[in-house]
mmCIF file of C-alpha atoms in Angstrom:
data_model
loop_
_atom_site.group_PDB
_atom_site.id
_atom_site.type_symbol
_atom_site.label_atom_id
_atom_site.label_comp_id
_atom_site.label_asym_id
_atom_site.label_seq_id
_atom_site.Cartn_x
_atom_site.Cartn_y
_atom_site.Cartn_z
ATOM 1 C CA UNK A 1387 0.000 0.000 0.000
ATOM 2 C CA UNK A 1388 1.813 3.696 -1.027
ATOM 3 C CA UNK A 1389 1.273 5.911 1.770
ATOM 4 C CA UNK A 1390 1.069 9.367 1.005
ATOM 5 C CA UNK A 1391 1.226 13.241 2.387
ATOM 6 C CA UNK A 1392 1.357 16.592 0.912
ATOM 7 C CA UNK A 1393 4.639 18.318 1.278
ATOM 8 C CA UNK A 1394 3.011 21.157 3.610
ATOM 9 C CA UNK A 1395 2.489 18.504 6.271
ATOM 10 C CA UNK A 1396 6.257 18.318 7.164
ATOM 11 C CA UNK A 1397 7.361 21.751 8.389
ATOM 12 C CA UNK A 1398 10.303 23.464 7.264
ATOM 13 C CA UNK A 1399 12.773 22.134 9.756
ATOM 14 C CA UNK A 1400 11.607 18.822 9.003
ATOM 15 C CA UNK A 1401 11.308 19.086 5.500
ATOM 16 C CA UNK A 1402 15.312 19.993 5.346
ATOM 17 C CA UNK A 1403 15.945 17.171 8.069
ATOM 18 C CA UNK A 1404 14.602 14.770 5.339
ATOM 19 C CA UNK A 1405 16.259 16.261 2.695
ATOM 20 C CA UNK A 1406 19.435 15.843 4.263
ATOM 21 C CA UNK A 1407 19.244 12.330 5.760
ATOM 22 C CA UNK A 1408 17.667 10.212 3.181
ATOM 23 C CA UNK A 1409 15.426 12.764 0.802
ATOM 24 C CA UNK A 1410 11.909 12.570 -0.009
ATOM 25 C CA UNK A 1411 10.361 11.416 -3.120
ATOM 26 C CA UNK A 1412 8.034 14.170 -4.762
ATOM 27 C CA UNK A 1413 5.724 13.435 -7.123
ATOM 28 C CA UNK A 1414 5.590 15.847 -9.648
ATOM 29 C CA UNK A 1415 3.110 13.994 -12.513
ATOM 30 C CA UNK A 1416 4.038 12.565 -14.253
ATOM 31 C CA UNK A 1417 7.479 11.712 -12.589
ATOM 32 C CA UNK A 1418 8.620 10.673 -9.048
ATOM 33 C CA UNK A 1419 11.717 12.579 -8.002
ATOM 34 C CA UNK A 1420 14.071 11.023 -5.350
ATOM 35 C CA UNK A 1421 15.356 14.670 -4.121
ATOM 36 C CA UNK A 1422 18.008 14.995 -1.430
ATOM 37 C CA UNK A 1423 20.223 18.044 -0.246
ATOM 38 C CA UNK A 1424 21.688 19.637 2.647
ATOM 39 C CA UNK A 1425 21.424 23.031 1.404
ATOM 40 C CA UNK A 1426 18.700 25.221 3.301
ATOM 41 C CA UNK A 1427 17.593 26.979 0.102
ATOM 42 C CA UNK A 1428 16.798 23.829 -1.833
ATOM 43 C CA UNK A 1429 14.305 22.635 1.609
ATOM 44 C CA UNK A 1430 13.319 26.402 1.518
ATOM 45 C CA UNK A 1431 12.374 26.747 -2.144
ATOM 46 C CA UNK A 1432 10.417 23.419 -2.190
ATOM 47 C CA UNK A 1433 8.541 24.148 1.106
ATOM 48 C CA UNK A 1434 7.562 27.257 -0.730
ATOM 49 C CA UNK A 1435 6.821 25.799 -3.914
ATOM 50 C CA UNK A 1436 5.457 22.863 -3.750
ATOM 51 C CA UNK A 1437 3.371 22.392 -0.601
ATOM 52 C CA UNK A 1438 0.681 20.462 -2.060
ATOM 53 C CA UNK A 1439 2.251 18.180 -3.782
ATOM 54 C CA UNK A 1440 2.230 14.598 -2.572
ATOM 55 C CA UNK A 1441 5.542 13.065 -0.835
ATOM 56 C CA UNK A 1442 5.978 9.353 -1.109
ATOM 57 C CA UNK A 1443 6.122 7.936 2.508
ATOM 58 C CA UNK A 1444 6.034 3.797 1.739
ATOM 59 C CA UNK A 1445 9.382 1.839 2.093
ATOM 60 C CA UNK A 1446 9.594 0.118 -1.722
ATOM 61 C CA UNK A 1447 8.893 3.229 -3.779
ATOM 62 C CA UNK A 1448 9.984 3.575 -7.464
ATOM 63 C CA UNK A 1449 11.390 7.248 -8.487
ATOM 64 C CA UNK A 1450 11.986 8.167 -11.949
ATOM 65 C CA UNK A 1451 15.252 9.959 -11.014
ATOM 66 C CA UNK A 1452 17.261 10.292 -8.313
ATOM 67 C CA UNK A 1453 18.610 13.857 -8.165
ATOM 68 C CA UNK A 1454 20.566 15.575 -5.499
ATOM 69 C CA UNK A 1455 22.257 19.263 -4.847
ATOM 70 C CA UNK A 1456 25.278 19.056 -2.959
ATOM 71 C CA UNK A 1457 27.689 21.258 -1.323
ATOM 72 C CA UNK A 1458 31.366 21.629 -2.715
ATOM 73 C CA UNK A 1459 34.208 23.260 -1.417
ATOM 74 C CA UNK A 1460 36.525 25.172 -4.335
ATOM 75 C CA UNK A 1461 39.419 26.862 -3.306
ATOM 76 C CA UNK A 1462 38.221 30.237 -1.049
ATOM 77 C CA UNK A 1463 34.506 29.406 -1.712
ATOM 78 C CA UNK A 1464 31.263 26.880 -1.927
ATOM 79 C CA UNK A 1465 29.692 25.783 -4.315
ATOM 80 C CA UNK A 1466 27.061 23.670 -5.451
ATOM 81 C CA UNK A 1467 26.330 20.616 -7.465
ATOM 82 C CA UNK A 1468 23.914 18.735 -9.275
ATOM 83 C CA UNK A 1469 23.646 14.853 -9.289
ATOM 84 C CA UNK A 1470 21.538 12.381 -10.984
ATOM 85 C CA UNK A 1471 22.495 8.653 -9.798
ATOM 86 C CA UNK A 1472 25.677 10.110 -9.052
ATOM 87 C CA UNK A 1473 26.202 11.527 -12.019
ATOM 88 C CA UNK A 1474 27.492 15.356 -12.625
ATOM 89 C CA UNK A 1475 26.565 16.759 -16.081
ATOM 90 C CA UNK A 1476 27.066 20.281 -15.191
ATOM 91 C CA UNK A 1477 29.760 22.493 -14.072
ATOM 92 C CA UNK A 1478 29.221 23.496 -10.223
ATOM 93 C CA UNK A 1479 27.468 26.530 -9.562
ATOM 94 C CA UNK A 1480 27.012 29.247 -7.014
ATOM 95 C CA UNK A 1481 26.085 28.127 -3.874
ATOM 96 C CA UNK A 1482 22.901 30.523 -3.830
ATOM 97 C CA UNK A 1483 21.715 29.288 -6.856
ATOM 98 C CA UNK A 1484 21.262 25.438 -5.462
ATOM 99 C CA UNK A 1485 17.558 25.910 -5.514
ATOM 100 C CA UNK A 1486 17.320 27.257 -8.970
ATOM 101 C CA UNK A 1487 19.769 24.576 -10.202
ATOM 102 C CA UNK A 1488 18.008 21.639 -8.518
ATOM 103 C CA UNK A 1489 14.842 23.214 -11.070
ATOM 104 C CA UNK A 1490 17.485 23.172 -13.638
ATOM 105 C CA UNK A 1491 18.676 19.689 -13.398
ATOM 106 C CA UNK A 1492 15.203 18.427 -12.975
ATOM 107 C CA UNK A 1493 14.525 19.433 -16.783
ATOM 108 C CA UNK A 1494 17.707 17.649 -17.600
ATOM 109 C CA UNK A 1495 16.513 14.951 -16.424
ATOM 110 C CA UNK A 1496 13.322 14.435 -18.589
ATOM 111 C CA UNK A 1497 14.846 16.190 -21.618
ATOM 112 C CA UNK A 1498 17.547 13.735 -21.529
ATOM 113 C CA UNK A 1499 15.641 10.519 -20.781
ATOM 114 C CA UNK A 1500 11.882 10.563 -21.264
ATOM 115 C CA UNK A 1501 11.710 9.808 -24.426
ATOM 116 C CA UNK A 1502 8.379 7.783 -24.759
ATOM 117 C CA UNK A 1503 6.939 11.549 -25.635
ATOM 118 C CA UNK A 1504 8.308 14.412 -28.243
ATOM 119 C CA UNK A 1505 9.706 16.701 -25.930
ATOM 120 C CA UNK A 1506 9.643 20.177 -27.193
ATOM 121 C CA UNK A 1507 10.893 23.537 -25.557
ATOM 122 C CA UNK A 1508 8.070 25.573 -24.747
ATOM 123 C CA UNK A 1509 5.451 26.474 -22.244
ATOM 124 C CA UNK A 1510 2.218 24.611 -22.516
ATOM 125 C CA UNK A 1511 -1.321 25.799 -21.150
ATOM 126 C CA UNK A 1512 -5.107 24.825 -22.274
ATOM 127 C CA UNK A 1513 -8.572 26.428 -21.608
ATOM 128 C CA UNK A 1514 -11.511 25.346 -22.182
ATOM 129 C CA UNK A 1515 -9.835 21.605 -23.516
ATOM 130 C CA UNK A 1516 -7.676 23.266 -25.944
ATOM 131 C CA UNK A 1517 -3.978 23.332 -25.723
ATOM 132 C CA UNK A 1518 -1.625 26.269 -27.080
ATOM 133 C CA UNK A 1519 2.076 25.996 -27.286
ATOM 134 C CA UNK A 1520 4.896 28.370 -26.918
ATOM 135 C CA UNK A 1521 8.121 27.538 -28.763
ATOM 136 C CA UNK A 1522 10.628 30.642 -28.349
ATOM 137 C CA UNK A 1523 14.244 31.458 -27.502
ATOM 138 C CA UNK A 1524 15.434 32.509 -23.741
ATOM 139 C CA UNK A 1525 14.646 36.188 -24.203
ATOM 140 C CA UNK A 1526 11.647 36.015 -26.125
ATOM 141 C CA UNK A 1527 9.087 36.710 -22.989
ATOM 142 C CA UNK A 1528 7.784 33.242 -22.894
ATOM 143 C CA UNK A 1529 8.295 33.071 -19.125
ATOM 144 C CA UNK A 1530 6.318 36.006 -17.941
ATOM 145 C CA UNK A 1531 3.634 35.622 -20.813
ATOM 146 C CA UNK A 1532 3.079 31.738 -19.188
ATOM 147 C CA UNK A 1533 2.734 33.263 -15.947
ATOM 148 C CA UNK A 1534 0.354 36.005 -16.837
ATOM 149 C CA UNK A 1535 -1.844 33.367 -19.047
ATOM 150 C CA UNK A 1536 -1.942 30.957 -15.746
ATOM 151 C CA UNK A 1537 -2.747 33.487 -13.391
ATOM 152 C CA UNK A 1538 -5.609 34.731 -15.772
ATOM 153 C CA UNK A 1539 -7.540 31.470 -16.166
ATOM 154 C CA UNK A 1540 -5.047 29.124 -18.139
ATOM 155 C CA UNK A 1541 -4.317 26.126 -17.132
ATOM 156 C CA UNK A 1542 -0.651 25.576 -16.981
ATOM 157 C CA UNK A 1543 1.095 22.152 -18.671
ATOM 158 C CA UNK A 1544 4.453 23.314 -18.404
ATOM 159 C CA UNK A 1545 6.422 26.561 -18.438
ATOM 160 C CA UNK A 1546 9.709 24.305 -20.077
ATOM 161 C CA UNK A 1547 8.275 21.796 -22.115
ATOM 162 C CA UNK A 1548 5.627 20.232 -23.936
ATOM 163 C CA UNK A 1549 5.323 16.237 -23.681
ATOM 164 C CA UNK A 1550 3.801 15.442 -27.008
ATOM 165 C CA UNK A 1551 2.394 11.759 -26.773
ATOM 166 C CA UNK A 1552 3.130 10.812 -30.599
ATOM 167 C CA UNK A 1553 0.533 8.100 -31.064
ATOM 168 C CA UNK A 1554 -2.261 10.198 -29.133
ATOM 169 C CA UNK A 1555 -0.972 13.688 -30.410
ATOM 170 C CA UNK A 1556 -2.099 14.600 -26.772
ATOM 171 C CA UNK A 1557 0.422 16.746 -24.128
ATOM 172 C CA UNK A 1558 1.090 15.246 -21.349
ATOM 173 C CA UNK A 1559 0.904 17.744 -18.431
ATOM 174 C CA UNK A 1560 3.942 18.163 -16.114
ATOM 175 C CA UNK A 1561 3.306 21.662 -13.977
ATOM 176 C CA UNK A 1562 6.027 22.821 -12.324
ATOM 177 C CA UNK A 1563 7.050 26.720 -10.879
ATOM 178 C CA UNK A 1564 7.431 28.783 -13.412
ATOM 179 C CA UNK A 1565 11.147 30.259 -13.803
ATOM 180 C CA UNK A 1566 11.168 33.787 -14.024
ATOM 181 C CA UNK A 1567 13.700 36.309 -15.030
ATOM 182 C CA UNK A 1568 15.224 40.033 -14.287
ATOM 183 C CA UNK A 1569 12.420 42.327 -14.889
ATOM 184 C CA UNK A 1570 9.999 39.955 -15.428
ATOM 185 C CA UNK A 1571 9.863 38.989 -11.331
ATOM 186 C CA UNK A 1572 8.889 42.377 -10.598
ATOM 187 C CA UNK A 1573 6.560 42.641 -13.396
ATOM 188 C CA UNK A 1574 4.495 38.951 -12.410
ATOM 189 C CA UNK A 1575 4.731 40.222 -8.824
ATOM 190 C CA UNK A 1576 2.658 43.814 -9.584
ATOM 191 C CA UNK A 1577 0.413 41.625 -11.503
ATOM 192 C CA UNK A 1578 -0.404 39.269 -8.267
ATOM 193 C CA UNK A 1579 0.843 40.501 -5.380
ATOM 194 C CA UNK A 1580 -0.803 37.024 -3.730
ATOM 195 C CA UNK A 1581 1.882 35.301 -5.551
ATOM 196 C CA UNK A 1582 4.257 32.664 -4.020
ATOM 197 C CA UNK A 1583 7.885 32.548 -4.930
ATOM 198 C CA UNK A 1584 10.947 30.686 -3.798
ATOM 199 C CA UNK A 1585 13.989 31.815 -3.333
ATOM 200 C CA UNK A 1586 15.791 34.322 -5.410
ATOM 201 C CA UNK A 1587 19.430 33.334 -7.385
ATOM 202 C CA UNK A 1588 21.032 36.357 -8.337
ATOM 203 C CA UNK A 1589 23.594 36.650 -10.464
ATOM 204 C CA UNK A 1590 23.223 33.863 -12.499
ATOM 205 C CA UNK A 1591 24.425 32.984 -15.939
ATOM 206 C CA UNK A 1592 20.606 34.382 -16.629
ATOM 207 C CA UNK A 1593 20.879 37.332 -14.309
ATOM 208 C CA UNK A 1594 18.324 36.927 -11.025
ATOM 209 C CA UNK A 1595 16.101 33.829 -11.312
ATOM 210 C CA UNK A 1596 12.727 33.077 -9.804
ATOM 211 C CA UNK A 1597 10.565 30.755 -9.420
ATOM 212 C CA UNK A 1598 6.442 31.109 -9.096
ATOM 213 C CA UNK A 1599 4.213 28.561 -7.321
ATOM 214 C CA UNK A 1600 1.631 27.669 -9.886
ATOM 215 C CA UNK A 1601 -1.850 27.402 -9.591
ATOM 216 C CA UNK A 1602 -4.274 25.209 -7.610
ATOM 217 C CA UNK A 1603 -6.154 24.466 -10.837
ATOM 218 C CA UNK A 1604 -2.994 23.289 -12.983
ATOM 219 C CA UNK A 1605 -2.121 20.455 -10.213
ATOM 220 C CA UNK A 1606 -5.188 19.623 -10.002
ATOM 221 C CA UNK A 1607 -6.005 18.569 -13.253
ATOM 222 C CA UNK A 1608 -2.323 17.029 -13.909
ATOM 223 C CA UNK A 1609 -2.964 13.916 -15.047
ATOM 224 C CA UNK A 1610 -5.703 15.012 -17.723
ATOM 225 C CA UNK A 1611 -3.607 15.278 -20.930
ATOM 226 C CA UNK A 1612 -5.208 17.831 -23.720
ATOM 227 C CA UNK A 1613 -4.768 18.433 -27.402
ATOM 228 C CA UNK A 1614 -2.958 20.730 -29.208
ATOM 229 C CA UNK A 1615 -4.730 23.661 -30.894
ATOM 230 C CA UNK A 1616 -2.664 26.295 -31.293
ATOM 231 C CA UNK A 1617 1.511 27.035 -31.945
ATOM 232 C CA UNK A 1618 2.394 30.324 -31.003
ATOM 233 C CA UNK A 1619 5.845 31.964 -31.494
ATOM 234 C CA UNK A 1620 5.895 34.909 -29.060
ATOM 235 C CA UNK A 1621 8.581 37.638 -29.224
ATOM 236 C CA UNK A 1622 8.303 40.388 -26.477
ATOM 237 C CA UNK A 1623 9.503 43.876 -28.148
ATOM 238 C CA UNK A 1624 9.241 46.686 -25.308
ATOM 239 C CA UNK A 1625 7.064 49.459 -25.929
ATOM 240 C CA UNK A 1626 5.575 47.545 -29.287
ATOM 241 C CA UNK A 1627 1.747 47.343 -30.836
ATOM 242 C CA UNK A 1628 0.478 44.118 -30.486
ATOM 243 C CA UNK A 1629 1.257 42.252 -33.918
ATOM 244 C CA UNK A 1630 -0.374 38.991 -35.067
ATOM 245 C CA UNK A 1631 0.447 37.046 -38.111
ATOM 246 C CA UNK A 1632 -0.112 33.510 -39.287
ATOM 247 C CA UNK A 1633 2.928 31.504 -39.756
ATOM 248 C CA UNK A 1634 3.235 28.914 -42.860
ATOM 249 C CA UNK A 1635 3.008 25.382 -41.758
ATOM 250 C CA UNK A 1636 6.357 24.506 -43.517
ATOM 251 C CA UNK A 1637 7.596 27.643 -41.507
ATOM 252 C CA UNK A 1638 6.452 26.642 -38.258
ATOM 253 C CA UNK A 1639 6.821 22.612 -38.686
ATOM 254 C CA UNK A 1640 10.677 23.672 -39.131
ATOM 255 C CA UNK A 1641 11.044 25.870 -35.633
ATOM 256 C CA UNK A 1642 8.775 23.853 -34.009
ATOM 257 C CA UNK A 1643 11.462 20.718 -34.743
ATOM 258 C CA UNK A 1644 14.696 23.113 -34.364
ATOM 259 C CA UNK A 1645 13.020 23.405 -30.569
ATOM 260 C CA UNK A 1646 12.472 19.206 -30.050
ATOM 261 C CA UNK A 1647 15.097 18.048 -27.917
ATOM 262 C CA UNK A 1648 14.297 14.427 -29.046
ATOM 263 C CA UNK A 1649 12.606 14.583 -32.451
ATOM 264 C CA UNK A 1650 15.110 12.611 -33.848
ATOM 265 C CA UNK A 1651 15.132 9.571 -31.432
ATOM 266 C CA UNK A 1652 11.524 8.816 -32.944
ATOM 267 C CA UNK A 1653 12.718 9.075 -35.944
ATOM 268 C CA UNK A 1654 9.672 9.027 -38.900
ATOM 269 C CA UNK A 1655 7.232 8.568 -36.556
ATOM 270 C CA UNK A 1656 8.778 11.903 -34.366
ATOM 271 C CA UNK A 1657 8.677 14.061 -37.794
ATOM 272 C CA UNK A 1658 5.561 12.855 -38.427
ATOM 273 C CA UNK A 1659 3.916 13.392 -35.257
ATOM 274 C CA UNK A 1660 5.326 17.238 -35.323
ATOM 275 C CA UNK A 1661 4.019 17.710 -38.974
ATOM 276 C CA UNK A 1662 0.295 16.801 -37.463
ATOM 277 C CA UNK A 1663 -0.116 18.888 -34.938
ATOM 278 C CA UNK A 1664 1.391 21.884 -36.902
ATOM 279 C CA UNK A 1665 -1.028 20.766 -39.517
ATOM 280 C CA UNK A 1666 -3.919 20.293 -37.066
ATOM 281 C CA UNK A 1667 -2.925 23.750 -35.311
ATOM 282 C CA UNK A 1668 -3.510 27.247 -35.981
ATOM 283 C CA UNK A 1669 -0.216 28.568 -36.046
ATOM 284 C CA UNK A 1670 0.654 32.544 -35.594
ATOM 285 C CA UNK A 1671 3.605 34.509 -34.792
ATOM 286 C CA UNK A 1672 2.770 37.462 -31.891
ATOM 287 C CA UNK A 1673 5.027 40.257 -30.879
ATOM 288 C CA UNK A 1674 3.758 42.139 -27.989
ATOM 289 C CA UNK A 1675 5.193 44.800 -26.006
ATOM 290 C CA UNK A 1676 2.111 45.716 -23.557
ATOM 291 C CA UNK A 1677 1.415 42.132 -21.741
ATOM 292 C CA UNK A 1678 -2.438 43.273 -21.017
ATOM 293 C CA UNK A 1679 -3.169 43.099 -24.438
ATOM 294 C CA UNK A 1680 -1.856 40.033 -24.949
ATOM 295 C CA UNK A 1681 -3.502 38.617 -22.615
ATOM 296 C CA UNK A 1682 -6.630 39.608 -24.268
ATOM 297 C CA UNK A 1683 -5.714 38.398 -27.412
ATOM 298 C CA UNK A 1684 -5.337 35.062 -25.848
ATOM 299 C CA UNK A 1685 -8.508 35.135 -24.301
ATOM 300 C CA UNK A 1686 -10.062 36.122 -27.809
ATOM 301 C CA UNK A 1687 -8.240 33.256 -28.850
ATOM 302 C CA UNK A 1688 -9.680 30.797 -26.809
ATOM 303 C CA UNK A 1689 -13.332 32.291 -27.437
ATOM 304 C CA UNK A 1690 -13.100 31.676 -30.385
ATOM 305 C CA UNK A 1691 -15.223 28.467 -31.578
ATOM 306 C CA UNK A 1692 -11.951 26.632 -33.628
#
């Protein structure tokens, strides 16, 4: 029998106790992550990020990964590392960026290995059973344009990646806190000041990092997979009209693969599964400089009856 309890149950000394002794398994649907660390920030930002998520409490429980952050000493300073089964595939970082690099790793993790979807990256909400996805470059605005869409009635799937199943053609949701950026903390905060965030890296290779608690709704409803109706390419431009265009299939079919981490390992049946949900999808590129009124626009969008 699994024996379960939401992560808010243990409190925060406890929580890092646990981390540090033995780690707790969090399930994060579709995954179980075996996460252990000593670092206080890593037991801070979970305790603020995921409290109602369930942790694992049985004594024969299967986890998907087994990922740990770990303290390293180099030369006049600490560090931090990432493990998975032991295993470091990324130079050590900051020690004050442990929490944001345990987020980091995590994505390595199913970008690497899950390969029984098409994983593309993008964020990934749905309304009203319809799914839109947004492939785009760090820089682009994707981020804060997630957050804003999930705080105003999306549901999200994923602020990193889509899971596309490529028999079903459905996404497979996988919520997780949404990483934020520079100015775009500040901006998501003015928008809901009700917000929850964890701990703050600064300094990073991305400047100051964030990451937002997502909503009740979107965990929730994690294990009901949705289809695809819409590829969006969003580019934030500061101070710019809002500009909507369609984008040709070919077009998009190519950008959408260039953004697949794992395409290729499906080989036809990958390529094919791409071309039919660009060809079953409305496809548009949007620039945007004022997020309110892309907001509406995605509201129109979803209004709209296909």
């Amino acid at each position: 029998m699994r024996f379960t309890q939401v992560l808010s149950a243990f409190s925060p000394a406890e929580l890092a106790r646990r981390l540090r002794s033995g780690g707790i398994f969090l399930r994060i649907p579709p995954f179980v992550m075996h996460i252990c660390s000593p670092i206080p920030v890593v037991a801070q930002g979970l305790h603020a990020l995921y409290p109602d998520h369930e942790v694992l409490t049985d004594e024969d429980i299967f986890a998907d990964f087994h990922v740990s952050v770990k303290p390293k000493r180099r030369l006049l300073k600490t560090v931090c590392v990432f493990e998975m089964d032991g295993f470091q595939p990324f130079t050590p970082l900051a020690y004050g960026e442990a929490y944001a690099f345990l987020e980091w790793g995590m994505n390595w993790c199913v970008t690497s290995y899950c390969h029984t979807w098409i994983t593309v990256h993008s964020a990934v909400l749905e309304r009203g059973g319809r799914v839109v996805i947004l492939p785009a470059p760090p820089g682009s605005g994707k981020s804060t344009l997630c957050a804003a869409l999930m705080l105003n009635g999306w549901r999200l799937l994923s602020d990193e990646m889509a899971l596309l199943d490529p028999v079903s053609g459905l996404v497979t949701p996988s919520p997780r806190p949404v990483s934020l950026k520079n100015e775009s903390i500040e901006v998501i905060r003015g928008l809901a000041p009700d917000a929850s965030f964890g701990p703050v890296a600064r300094d990073t290779m991305k400047g100051t990092v964030a990451h937002m608690r997502i909503s009740p709704q979107s965990l929730a409803l994690a294990g009901e997979s949705a289809r695809p109706a819409w590829v969006v390419f969003p580019q934030f431009k500061r101070a710019a009209a809002l500009s909507v265009q369609e984008r040709p299939k070919a077009n998009a079919l190519v950008e959408l693969a260039s953004n697949s981490f794992n395409h290729h390992v499906h080989g036809r049946a990958g390529f094919q599964a791409l071309a039919t949900l660009v060809d079953e999808c409305g496809c548009y590129d949007l620039q945007y400089g004022h997020l309110d009124e892309a907001i509406a626009w995605f509201a129109a969008l979803a209004a709209s009856p296909t």
